mmCIF file with all atom_site columns, C-alpha atoms in Angstrom:
data_model
loop_
_atom_site.group_PDB
_atom_site.id
_atom_site.type_symbol
_atom_site.label_atom_id
_atom_site.label_alt_id
_atom_site.label_comp_id
_atom_site.label_asym_id
_atom_site.label_entity_id
_atom_site.label_seq_id
_atom_site.pdbx_PDB_ins_code
_atom_site.Cartn_x
_atom_site.Cartn_y
_atom_site.Cartn_z
_atom_site.occupancy
_atom_site.B_iso_or_equiv
_atom_site.pdbx_formal_charge
_atom_site.auth_seq_id
_atom_site.auth_comp_id
_atom_site.auth_asym_id
_atom_site.auth_atom_id
_atom_site.pdbx_PDB_model_num
ATOM 1   C CA . MET A 1 1   ? 35.096 -48.408 -28.874 1.00 0.00 ? 1   MET A CA 1
ATOM 2   C CA . LEU A 1 2   ? 38.783 -48.298 -28.215 1.00 0.00 ? 2   LEU A CA 1
ATOM 3   C CA . SER A 1 3   ? 40.242 -47.401 -24.810 1.00 0.00 ? 3   SER A CA 1
ATOM 4   C CA . VAL A 1 4   ? 43.725 -45.997 -25.003 1.00 0.00 ? 4   VAL A CA 1
ATOM 5   C CA . VAL A 1 5   ? 45.682 -45.558 -21.815 1.00 0.00 ? 5   VAL A CA 1
ATOM 6   C CA . TRP A 1 6   ? 47.309 -42.168 -22.170 1.00 0.00 ? 6   TRP A CA 1
ATOM 7   C CA . SER A 1 7   ? 48.130 -39.594 -19.509 1.00 0.00 ? 7   SER A CA 1
ATOM 8   C CA . VAL A 1 8   ? 47.854 -35.914 -20.275 1.00 0.00 ? 8   VAL A CA 1
ATOM 9   C CA . PRO A 1 9   ? 47.698 -33.330 -17.509 1.00 0.00 ? 9   PRO A CA 1
ATOM 10  C CA . SER A 1 10  ? 44.306 -31.680 -17.385 1.00 0.00 ? 10  SER A CA 1
ATOM 11  C CA . GLU A 1 11  ? 44.769 -28.029 -16.561 1.00 0.00 ? 11  GLU A CA 1
ATOM 12  C CA . SER A 1 12  ? 41.070 -27.597 -15.908 1.00 0.00 ? 12  SER A CA 1
ATOM 13  C CA . GLN A 1 13  ? 40.793 -30.384 -13.338 1.00 0.00 ? 13  GLN A CA 1
ATOM 14  C CA . GLY A 1 14  ? 44.319 -30.879 -11.998 1.00 0.00 ? 14  GLY A CA 1
ATOM 15  C CA . THR A 1 15  ? 43.933 -34.604 -12.781 1.00 0.00 ? 15  THR A CA 1
ATOM 16  C CA . PHE A 1 16  ? 44.991 -36.959 -15.532 1.00 0.00 ? 16  PHE A CA 1
ATOM 17  C CA . ILE A 1 17  ? 43.070 -38.282 -18.485 1.00 0.00 ? 17  ILE A CA 1
ATOM 18  C CA . LEU A 1 18  ? 43.466 -42.046 -18.461 1.00 0.00 ? 18  LEU A CA 1
ATOM 19  C CA . ASN A 1 19  ? 40.996 -43.394 -21.000 1.00 0.00 ? 19  ASN A CA 1
ATOM 20  C CA . ALA A 1 20  ? 40.040 -41.699 -24.223 1.00 0.00 ? 20  ALA A CA 1
ATOM 21  C CA . ASP A 1 21  ? 36.458 -42.910 -24.032 1.00 0.00 ? 21  ASP A CA 1
ATOM 22  C CA . ASP A 1 22  ? 36.042 -41.448 -20.530 1.00 0.00 ? 22  ASP A CA 1
ATOM 23  C CA . ILE A 1 23  ? 37.026 -37.926 -21.524 1.00 0.00 ? 23  ILE A CA 1
ATOM 24  C CA . GLN A 1 24  ? 34.366 -35.570 -22.744 1.00 0.00 ? 24  GLN A CA 1
ATOM 25  C CA . ALA A 1 25  ? 35.234 -33.382 -25.707 1.00 0.00 ? 25  ALA A CA 1
ATOM 26  C CA . GLN A 1 26  ? 34.489 -30.193 -23.795 1.00 0.00 ? 26  GLN A CA 1
ATOM 27  C CA . ARG A 1 27  ? 37.152 -31.107 -21.227 1.00 0.00 ? 27  ARG A CA 1
ATOM 28  C CA . TRP A 1 28  ? 39.639 -32.002 -23.984 1.00 0.00 ? 28  TRP A CA 1
ATOM 29  C CA . MET A 1 29  ? 39.053 -28.587 -25.577 1.00 0.00 ? 29  MET A CA 1
ATOM 30  C CA . LYS A 1 30  ? 40.196 -26.881 -22.360 1.00 0.00 ? 30  LYS A CA 1
ATOM 31  C CA . LEU A 1 31  ? 43.648 -28.461 -22.606 1.00 0.00 ? 31  LEU A CA 1
ATOM 32  C CA . SER A 1 32  ? 46.494 -26.398 -24.017 1.00 0.00 ? 32  SER A CA 1
ATOM 33  C CA . PRO A 1 33  ? 47.170 -26.850 -27.751 1.00 0.00 ? 33  PRO A CA 1
ATOM 34  C CA . GLU A 1 34  ? 50.332 -28.806 -26.892 1.00 0.00 ? 34  GLU A CA 1
ATOM 35  C CA . ASN A 1 35  ? 48.449 -31.189 -24.601 1.00 0.00 ? 35  ASN A CA 1
ATOM 36  C CA . ARG A 1 36  ? 45.665 -31.643 -27.155 1.00 0.00 ? 36  ARG A CA 1
ATOM 37  C CA . SER A 1 37  ? 48.330 -32.533 -29.747 1.00 0.00 ? 37  SER A CA 1
ATOM 38  C CA . SER A 1 38  ? 49.994 -34.978 -27.346 1.00 0.00 ? 38  SER A CA 1
ATOM 39  C CA . PHE A 1 39  ? 46.641 -36.569 -26.594 1.00 0.00 ? 39  PHE A CA 1
ATOM 40  C CA . ILE A 1 40  ? 45.861 -36.979 -30.312 1.00 0.00 ? 40  ILE A CA 1
ATOM 41  C CA . PHE A 1 41  ? 49.318 -38.381 -31.034 1.00 0.00 ? 41  PHE A CA 1
ATOM 42  C CA . GLY A 1 42  ? 49.000 -40.912 -28.199 1.00 0.00 ? 42  GLY A CA 1
ATOM 43  C CA . PHE A 1 43  ? 45.469 -41.847 -29.197 1.00 0.00 ? 43  PHE A CA 1
ATOM 44  C CA . LEU A 1 44  ? 46.430 -42.464 -32.826 1.00 0.00 ? 44  LEU A CA 1
ATOM 45  C CA . ALA A 1 45  ? 49.610 -44.333 -31.863 1.00 0.00 ? 45  ALA A CA 1
ATOM 46  C CA . GLY A 1 46  ? 47.553 -46.600 -29.601 1.00 0.00 ? 46  GLY A CA 1
ATOM 47  C CA . LEU A 1 47  ? 44.930 -47.058 -32.298 1.00 0.00 ? 47  LEU A CA 1
ATOM 48  C CA . ASP A 1 48  ? 47.621 -47.960 -34.822 1.00 0.00 ? 48  ASP A CA 1
ATOM 49  C CA . HIS A 1 49  ? 49.176 -50.484 -32.413 1.00 0.00 ? 49  HIS A CA 1
ATOM 50  C CA . VAL A 1 50  ? 45.866 -52.170 -31.579 1.00 0.00 ? 50  VAL A CA 1
ATOM 51  C CA . TYR A 1 51  ? 44.693 -52.309 -35.173 1.00 0.00 ? 51  TYR A CA 1
ATOM 52  C CA . ASN A 1 52  ? 48.048 -53.543 -36.516 1.00 0.00 ? 52  ASN A CA 1
ATOM 53  C CA . SER A 1 53  ? 47.965 -56.374 -33.986 1.00 0.00 ? 53  SER A CA 1
ATOM 54  C CA . THR A 1 54  ? 44.626 -57.458 -35.511 1.00 0.00 ? 54  THR A CA 1
ATOM 55  C CA . GLY A 1 55  ? 45.869 -57.229 -39.098 1.00 0.00 ? 55  GLY A CA 1
ATOM 56  C CA . LEU A 1 56  ? 44.367 -53.824 -39.888 1.00 0.00 ? 56  LEU A CA 1
ATOM 57  C CA . ILE A 1 57  ? 46.241 -50.866 -41.313 1.00 0.00 ? 57  ILE A CA 1
ATOM 58  C CA . VAL A 1 58  ? 45.755 -47.250 -40.221 1.00 0.00 ? 58  VAL A CA 1
ATOM 59  C CA . THR A 1 59  ? 46.796 -44.593 -42.719 1.00 0.00 ? 59  THR A CA 1
ATOM 60  C CA . LEU A 1 60  ? 46.322 -40.888 -43.289 1.00 0.00 ? 60  LEU A CA 1
ATOM 61  C CA . THR A 1 61  ? 45.440 -39.614 -46.752 1.00 0.00 ? 61  THR A CA 1
ATOM 62  C CA . ARG A 1 62  ? 48.155 -36.996 -46.422 1.00 0.00 ? 62  ARG A CA 1
ATOM 63  C CA . PRO A 1 63  ? 50.968 -36.299 -43.946 1.00 0.00 ? 63  PRO A CA 1
ATOM 64  C CA . LEU A 1 64  ? 49.677 -34.383 -40.933 1.00 0.00 ? 64  LEU A CA 1
ATOM 65  C CA . SER A 1 65  ? 51.425 -33.438 -37.720 1.00 0.00 ? 65  SER A CA 1
ATOM 66  C CA . ALA A 1 66  ? 49.822 -34.158 -34.339 1.00 0.00 ? 66  ALA A CA 1
ATOM 67  C CA . LYS A 1 67  ? 49.132 -30.414 -34.042 1.00 0.00 ? 67  LYS A CA 1
ATOM 68  C CA . GLU A 1 68  ? 47.388 -30.316 -37.420 1.00 0.00 ? 68  GLU A CA 1
ATOM 69  C CA . ILE A 1 69  ? 45.276 -33.335 -36.499 1.00 0.00 ? 69  ILE A CA 1
ATOM 70  C CA . ALA A 1 70  ? 44.373 -31.860 -33.096 1.00 0.00 ? 70  ALA A CA 1
ATOM 71  C CA . ASP A 1 71  ? 43.475 -28.559 -34.784 1.00 0.00 ? 71  ASP A CA 1
ATOM 72  C CA . GLU A 1 72  ? 41.240 -30.457 -37.217 1.00 0.00 ? 72  GLU A CA 1
ATOM 73  C CA . VAL A 1 73  ? 39.385 -32.114 -34.329 1.00 0.00 ? 73  VAL A CA 1
ATOM 74  C CA . TYR A 1 74  ? 39.173 -28.811 -32.422 1.00 0.00 ? 74  TYR A CA 1
ATOM 75  C CA . ARG A 1 75  ? 37.694 -27.022 -35.470 1.00 0.00 ? 75  ARG A CA 1
ATOM 76  C CA . SER A 1 76  ? 35.189 -29.830 -35.856 1.00 0.00 ? 76  SER A CA 1
ATOM 77  C CA . LEU A 1 77  ? 34.067 -29.281 -32.264 1.00 0.00 ? 77  LEU A CA 1
ATOM 78  C CA . LEU A 1 78  ? 33.817 -25.523 -32.790 1.00 0.00 ? 78  LEU A CA 1
ATOM 79  C CA . ASP A 1 79  ? 31.657 -26.097 -35.871 1.00 0.00 ? 79  ASP A CA 1
ATOM 80  C CA . GLN A 1 80  ? 29.467 -28.672 -34.134 1.00 0.00 ? 80  GLN A CA 1
ATOM 81  C CA . PRO A 1 81  ? 29.081 -27.649 -30.466 1.00 0.00 ? 81  PRO A CA 1
ATOM 82  C CA . GLU A 1 82  ? 26.501 -30.385 -29.912 1.00 0.00 ? 82  GLU A CA 1
ATOM 83  C CA . LEU A 1 83  ? 29.348 -32.927 -30.107 1.00 0.00 ? 83  LEU A CA 1
ATOM 84  C CA . ARG A 1 84  ? 31.219 -31.450 -27.135 1.00 0.00 ? 84  ARG A CA 1
ATOM 85  C CA . THR A 1 85  ? 29.434 -33.619 -24.585 1.00 0.00 ? 85  THR A CA 1
ATOM 86  C CA . GLY A 1 86  ? 30.387 -36.853 -26.331 1.00 0.00 ? 86  GLY A CA 1
ATOM 87  C CA . PRO A 1 87  ? 33.448 -39.031 -25.721 1.00 0.00 ? 87  PRO A CA 1
ATOM 88  C CA . ILE A 1 88  ? 36.543 -37.667 -27.445 1.00 0.00 ? 88  ILE A CA 1
ATOM 89  C CA . ASP A 1 89  ? 37.579 -40.999 -29.002 1.00 0.00 ? 89  ASP A CA 1
ATOM 90  C CA . GLU A 1 90  ? 34.394 -41.166 -31.101 1.00 0.00 ? 90  GLU A CA 1
ATOM 91  C CA . ILE A 1 91  ? 34.742 -37.492 -32.004 1.00 0.00 ? 91  ILE A CA 1
ATOM 92  C CA . ILE A 1 92  ? 38.368 -37.927 -33.083 1.00 0.00 ? 92  ILE A CA 1
ATOM 93  C CA . LEU A 1 93  ? 37.437 -40.804 -35.372 1.00 0.00 ? 93  LEU A CA 1
ATOM 94  C CA . ASN A 1 94  ? 34.430 -38.950 -36.802 1.00 0.00 ? 94  ASN A CA 1
ATOM 95  C CA . ALA A 1 95  ? 36.340 -35.671 -37.262 1.00 0.00 ? 95  ALA A CA 1
ATOM 96  C CA . LEU A 1 96  ? 39.173 -37.460 -39.049 1.00 0.00 ? 96  LEU A CA 1
ATOM 97  C CA . ASP A 1 97  ? 36.976 -39.697 -41.194 1.00 0.00 ? 97  ASP A CA 1
ATOM 98  C CA . HIS A 1 98  ? 38.056 -37.846 -44.335 1.00 0.00 ? 98  HIS A CA 1
ATOM 99  C CA . VAL A 1 99  ? 41.805 -38.201 -43.618 1.00 0.00 ? 99  VAL A CA 1
ATOM 100 C CA . LEU A 1 100 ? 42.101 -41.392 -41.522 1.00 0.00 ? 100 LEU A CA 1
ATOM 101 C CA . TYR A 1 101 ? 41.551 -44.744 -43.208 1.00 0.00 ? 101 TYR A CA 1
ATOM 102 C CA . ILE A 1 102 ? 41.440 -48.135 -41.546 1.00 0.00 ? 102 ILE A CA 1
ATOM 103 C CA . THR A 1 103 ? 41.720 -50.995 -44.000 1.00 0.00 ? 103 THR A CA 1
ATOM 104 C CA . ASP A 1 104 ? 42.191 -54.727 -43.900 1.00 0.00 ? 104 ASP A CA 1
ATOM 105 C CA . LYS A 1 105 ? 45.040 -56.448 -45.745 1.00 0.00 ? 105 LYS A CA 1
ATOM 106 C CA . THR A 1 106 ? 42.991 -56.548 -48.949 1.00 0.00 ? 106 THR A CA 1
ATOM 107 C CA . GLY A 1 107 ? 42.603 -52.757 -48.869 1.00 0.00 ? 107 GLY A CA 1
ATOM 108 C CA . SER A 1 108 ? 38.909 -52.767 -47.967 1.00 0.00 ? 108 SER A CA 1
ATOM 109 C CA . ARG A 1 109 ? 37.890 -49.960 -45.647 1.00 0.00 ? 109 ARG A CA 1
ATOM 110 C CA . VAL A 1 110 ? 36.856 -51.065 -42.153 1.00 0.00 ? 110 VAL A CA 1
ATOM 111 C CA . SER A 1 111 ? 34.721 -49.290 -39.567 1.00 0.00 ? 111 SER A CA 1
ATOM 112 C CA . PRO A 1 112 ? 36.908 -47.862 -36.768 1.00 0.00 ? 112 PRO A CA 1
ATOM 113 C CA . GLY A 1 113 ? 34.918 -49.625 -34.019 1.00 0.00 ? 113 GLY A CA 1
ATOM 114 C CA . LEU A 1 114 ? 36.819 -52.517 -32.448 1.00 0.00 ? 114 LEU A CA 1
ATOM 115 C CA . LYS A 1 115 ? 33.522 -54.316 -32.003 1.00 0.00 ? 115 LYS A CA 1
ATOM 116 C CA . ASN A 1 116 ? 33.602 -54.994 -35.750 1.00 0.00 ? 116 ASN A CA 1
ATOM 117 C CA . ILE A 1 117 ? 36.992 -56.718 -35.638 1.00 0.00 ? 117 ILE A CA 1
ATOM 118 C CA . SER A 1 118 ? 37.047 -60.498 -35.437 1.00 0.00 ? 118 SER A CA 1
ATOM 119 C CA . HIS A 1 119 ? 40.195 -61.736 -33.761 1.00 0.00 ? 119 HIS A CA 1
ATOM 120 C CA . PRO A 1 120 ? 41.744 -64.890 -35.223 1.00 0.00 ? 120 PRO A CA 1
ATOM 121 C CA . ALA A 1 121 ? 41.676 -67.922 -32.959 1.00 0.00 ? 121 ALA A CA 1
ATOM 122 C CA . PRO A 1 122 ? 45.049 -68.655 -31.348 1.00 0.00 ? 122 PRO A CA 1
ATOM 123 C CA . ASN A 1 123 ? 46.994 -71.553 -32.835 1.00 0.00 ? 123 ASN A CA 1
ATOM 124 C CA . GLN A 1 124 ? 46.730 -74.648 -30.722 1.00 0.00 ? 124 GLN A CA 1
#
């Protein structure tokens, strides 16, 4: 799974969130709406950068602001409290599965896990 380096002040802990896969959803939910939106924006920007560098394309089915996306993830966690103990990066990708598409250059949908991406060999 993807690790995005992104700092967002954590009001509940007085510390910083450094890696998306280290943060539990319950802790993310305690952030202010603005910080949740910033976290989502940074996560998706990092995801887009990493995937574009491997030849994949990240798109949304419709224009959404960072706040709308964060609200979508938050609602998903309210509806499914059992997910709150999981890592937020997996939850973000699962919650946005219906609006976030990752495709290869041919337009075929690709699983969001980086483990499924084969990196081209560097030119010698």
